[in-house]
mmCIF file of C-alpha atoms in Angstrom:
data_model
loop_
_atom_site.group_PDB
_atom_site.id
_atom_site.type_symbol
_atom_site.label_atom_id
_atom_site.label_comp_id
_atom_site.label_asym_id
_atom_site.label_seq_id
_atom_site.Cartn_x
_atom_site.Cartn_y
_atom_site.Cartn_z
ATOM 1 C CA UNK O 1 -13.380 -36.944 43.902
ATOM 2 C CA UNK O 2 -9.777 -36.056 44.046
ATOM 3 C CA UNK O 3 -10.151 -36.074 40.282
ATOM 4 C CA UNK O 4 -12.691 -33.809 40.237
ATOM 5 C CA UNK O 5 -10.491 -31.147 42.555
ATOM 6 C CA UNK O 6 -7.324 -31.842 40.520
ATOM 7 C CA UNK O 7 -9.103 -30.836 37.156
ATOM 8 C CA UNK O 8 -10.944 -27.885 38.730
ATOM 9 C CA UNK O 9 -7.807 -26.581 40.108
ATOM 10 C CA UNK O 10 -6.138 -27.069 36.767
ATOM 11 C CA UNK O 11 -8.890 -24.748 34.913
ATOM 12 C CA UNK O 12 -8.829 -22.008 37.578
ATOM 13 C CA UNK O 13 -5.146 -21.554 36.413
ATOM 14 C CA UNK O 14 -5.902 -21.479 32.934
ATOM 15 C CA UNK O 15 -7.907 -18.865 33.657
ATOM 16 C CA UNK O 16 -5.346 -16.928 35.686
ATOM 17 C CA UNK O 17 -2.892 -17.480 32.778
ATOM 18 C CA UNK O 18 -5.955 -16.063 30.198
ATOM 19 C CA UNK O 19 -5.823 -19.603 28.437
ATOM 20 C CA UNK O 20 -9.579 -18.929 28.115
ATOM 21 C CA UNK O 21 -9.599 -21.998 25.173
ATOM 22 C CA UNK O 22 -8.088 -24.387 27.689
ATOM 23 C CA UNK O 23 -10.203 -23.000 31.144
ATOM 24 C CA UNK O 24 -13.271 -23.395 28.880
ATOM 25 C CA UNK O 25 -12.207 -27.383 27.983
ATOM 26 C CA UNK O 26 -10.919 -28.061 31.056
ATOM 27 C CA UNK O 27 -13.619 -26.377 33.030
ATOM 28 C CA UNK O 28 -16.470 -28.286 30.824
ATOM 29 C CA UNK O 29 -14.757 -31.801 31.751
ATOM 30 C CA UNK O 30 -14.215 -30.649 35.106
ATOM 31 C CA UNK O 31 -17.842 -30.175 35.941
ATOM 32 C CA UNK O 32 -18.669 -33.684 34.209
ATOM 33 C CA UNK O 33 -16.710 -35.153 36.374
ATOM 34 C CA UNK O 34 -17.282 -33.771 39.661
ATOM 35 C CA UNK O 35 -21.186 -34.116 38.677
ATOM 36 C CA UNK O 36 -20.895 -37.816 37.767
ATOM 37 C CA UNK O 37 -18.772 -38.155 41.537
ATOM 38 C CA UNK O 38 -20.980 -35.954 43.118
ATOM 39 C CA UNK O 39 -18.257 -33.460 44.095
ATOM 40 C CA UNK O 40 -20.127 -30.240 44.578
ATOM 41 C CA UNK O 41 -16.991 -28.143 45.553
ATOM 42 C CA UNK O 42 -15.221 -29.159 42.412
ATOM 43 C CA UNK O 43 -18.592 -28.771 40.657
ATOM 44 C CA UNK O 44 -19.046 -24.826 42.031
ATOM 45 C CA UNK O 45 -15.403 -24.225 40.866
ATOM 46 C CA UNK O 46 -15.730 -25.313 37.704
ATOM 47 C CA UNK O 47 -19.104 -23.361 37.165
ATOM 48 C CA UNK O 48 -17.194 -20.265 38.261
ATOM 49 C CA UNK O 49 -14.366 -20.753 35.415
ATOM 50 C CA UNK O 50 -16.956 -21.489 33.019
ATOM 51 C CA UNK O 51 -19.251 -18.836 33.838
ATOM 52 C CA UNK O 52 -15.921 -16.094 34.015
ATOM 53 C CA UNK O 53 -14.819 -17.379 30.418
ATOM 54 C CA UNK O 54 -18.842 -16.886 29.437
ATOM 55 C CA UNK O 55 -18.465 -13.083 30.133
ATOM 56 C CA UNK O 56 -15.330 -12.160 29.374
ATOM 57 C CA UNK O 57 -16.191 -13.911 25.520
ATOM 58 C CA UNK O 58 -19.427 -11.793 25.980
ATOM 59 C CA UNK O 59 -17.346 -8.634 26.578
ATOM 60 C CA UNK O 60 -15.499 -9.158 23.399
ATOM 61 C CA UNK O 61 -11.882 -9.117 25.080
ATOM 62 C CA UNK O 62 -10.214 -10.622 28.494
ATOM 63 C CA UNK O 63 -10.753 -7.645 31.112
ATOM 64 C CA UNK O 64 -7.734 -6.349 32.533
ATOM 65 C CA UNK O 65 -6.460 -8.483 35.333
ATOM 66 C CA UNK O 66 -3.726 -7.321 37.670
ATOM 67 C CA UNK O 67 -0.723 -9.243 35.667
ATOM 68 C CA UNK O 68 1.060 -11.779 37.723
ATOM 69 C CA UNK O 69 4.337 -11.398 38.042
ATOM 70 C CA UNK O 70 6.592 -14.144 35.547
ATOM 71 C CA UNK O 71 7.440 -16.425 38.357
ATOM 72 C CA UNK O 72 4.008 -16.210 39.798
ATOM 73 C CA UNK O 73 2.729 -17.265 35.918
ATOM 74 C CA UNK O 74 5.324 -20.183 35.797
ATOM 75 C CA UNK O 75 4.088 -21.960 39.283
ATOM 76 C CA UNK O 76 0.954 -21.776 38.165
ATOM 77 C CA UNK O 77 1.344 -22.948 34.571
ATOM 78 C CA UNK O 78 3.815 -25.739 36.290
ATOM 79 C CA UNK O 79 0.868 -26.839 38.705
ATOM 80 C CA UNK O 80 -1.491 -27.046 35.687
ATOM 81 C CA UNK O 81 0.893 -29.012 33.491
ATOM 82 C CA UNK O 82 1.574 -31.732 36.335
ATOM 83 C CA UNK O 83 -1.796 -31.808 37.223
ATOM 84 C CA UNK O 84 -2.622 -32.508 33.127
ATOM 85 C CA UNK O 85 0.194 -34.894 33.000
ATOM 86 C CA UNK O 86 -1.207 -36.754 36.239
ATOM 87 C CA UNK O 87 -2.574 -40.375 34.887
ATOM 88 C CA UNK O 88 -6.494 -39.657 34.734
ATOM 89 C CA UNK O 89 -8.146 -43.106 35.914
ATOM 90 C CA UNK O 90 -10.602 -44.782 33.638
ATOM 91 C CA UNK O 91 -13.654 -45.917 34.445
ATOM 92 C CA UNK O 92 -16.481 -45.392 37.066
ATOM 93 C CA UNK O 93 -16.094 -44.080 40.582
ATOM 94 C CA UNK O 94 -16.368 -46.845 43.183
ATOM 95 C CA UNK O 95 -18.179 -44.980 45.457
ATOM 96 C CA UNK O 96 -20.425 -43.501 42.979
ATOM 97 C CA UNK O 97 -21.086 -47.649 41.402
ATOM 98 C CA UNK O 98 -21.739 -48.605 45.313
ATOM 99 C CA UNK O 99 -24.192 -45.758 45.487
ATOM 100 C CA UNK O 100 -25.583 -46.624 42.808
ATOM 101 C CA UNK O 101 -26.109 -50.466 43.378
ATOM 102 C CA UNK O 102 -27.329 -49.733 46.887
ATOM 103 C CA UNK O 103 -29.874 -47.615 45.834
ATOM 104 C CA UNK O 104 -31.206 -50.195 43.249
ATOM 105 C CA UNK O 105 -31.038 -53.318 45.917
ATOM 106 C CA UNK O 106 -32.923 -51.219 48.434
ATOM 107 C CA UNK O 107 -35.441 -50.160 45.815
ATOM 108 C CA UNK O 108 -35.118 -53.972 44.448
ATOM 109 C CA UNK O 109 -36.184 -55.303 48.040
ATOM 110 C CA UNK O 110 -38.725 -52.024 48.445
ATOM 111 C CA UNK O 111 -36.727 -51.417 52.011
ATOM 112 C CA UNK O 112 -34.606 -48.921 53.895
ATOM 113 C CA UNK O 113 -33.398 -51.338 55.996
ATOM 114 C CA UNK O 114 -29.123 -51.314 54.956
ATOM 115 C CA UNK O 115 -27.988 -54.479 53.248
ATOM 116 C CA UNK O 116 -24.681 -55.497 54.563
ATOM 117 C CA UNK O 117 -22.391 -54.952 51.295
ATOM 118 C CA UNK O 118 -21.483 -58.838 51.399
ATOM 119 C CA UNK O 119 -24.223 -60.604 51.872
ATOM 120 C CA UNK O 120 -25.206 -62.402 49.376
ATOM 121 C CA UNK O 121 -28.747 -61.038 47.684
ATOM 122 C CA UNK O 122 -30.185 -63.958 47.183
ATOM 123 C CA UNK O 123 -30.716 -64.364 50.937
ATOM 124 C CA UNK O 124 -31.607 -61.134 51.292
ATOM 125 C CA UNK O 125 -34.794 -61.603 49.622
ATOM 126 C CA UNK O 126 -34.047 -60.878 46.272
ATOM 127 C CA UNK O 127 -35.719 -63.539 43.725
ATOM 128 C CA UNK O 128 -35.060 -64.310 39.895
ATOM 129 C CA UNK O 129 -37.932 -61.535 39.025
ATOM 130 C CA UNK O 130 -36.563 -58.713 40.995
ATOM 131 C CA UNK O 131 -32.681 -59.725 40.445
ATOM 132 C CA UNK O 132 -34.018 -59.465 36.586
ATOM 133 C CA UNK O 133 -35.805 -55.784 37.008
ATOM 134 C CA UNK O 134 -32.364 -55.029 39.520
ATOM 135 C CA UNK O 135 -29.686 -55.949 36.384
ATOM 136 C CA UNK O 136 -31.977 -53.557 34.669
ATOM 137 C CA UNK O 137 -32.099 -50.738 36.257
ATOM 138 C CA UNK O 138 -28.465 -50.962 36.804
ATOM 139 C CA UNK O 139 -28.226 -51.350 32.733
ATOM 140 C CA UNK O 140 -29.968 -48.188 32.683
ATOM 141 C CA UNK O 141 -28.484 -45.662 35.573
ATOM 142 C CA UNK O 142 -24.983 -47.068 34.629
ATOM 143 C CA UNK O 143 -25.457 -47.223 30.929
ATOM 144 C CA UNK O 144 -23.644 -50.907 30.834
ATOM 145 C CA UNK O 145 -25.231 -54.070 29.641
ATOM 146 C CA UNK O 146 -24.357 -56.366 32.737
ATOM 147 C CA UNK O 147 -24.747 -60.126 31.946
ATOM 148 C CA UNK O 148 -28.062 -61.924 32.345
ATOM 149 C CA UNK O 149 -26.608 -64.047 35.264
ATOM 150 C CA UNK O 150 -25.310 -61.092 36.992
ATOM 151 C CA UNK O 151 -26.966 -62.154 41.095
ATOM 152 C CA UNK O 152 -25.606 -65.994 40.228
ATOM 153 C CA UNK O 153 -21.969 -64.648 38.992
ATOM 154 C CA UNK O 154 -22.027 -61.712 41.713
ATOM 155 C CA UNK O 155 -23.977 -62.472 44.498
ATOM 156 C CA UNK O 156 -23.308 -59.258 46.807
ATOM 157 C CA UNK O 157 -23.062 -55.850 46.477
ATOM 158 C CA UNK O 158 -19.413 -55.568 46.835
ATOM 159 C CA UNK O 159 -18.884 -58.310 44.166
ATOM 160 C CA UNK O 160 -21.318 -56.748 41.835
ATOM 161 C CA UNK O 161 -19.306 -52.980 42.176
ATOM 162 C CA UNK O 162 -16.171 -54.827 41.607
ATOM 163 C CA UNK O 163 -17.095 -56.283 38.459
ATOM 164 C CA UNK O 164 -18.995 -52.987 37.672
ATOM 165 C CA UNK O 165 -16.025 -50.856 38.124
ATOM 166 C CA UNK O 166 -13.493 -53.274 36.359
ATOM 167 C CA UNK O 167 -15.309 -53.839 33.563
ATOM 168 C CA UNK O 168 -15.757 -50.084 33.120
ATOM 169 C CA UNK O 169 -12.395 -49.362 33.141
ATOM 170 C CA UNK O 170 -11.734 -51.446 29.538
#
């Protein structure tokens, strides 16, 4: 989430700096990101960088902004280069991976009943046909290829987003 913000700050100032090549890029990643983490405020910035670069390409020329004065344009391209330079984190969000494998154990067990995060599946009524069609569907929504023995090797939900998360950041 924080990601998200960071990146759609960082392409706003682009944009006030006329960097229209860099908004655009960092814009496009930006609203990746804050889709895949479900960050609509980073999402609706990012839009509005994207769609501002859209016209002003569409006009033919950058419109004429009110210039910002030099030390005004240095803060800004200062924020935007430490925010760059910031280490970007690999792999999936851990919220979005809990999300994720809550939705498909509640969908597994056809419940809405919550599912403590530690308990272990196989109690929870989970068998070998529905942990296979659960590993599955996670294979699919998270576009991994989770081991066969996932439920045995990771019998909760918190166990099974660690693993999820860890081996997505390799």
């Amino acid at each position: 989430g924080n990601q998200a913000n960071a990146m759609a700050t960082n392409c706003e100032a682009y944009l006030l700096l006329k960097k229209m090549d860099l908004a655009l890029e960092t814009g496009n990643a930006a609203l990746e990101l804050s889709q895949r983490v479900e960050n609509y405020e980073a999402e609706g910035r990012a839009l509005k960088v994207i769609e501002e670069c859209r016209a002003m390409a569409s006009a033919g020329a950058a419109p004429v902004q009110a210039a910002l004065p030099d030390q005004a344009q240095q803060a800004v391209a200062a924020q935007a280069t430490s925010v760059a330079a910031a280490p970007v984190k690999k792999g999936l969000d851990p919220a979005y991976v809990r999300g994720v494998v809550n939705n498909a154990v509640l969908q597994s067990l056809a419940t809405d009943e919550e599912v403590h995060e530690d308990s272990p599946l196989m109690e929870t009524g989970m068998d070998s046909l529905t942990s296979v069609s659960f590993r599955n569907g996670l294979n699919q929504q998270l576009g991994m290829n989770l081991p066969a023995a996932l439920m045995f090797d990771y019998p909760s939900q918190r166990a099974i987003v660690d693993h999820v998360v860890e081996s997505s950041m390799v």
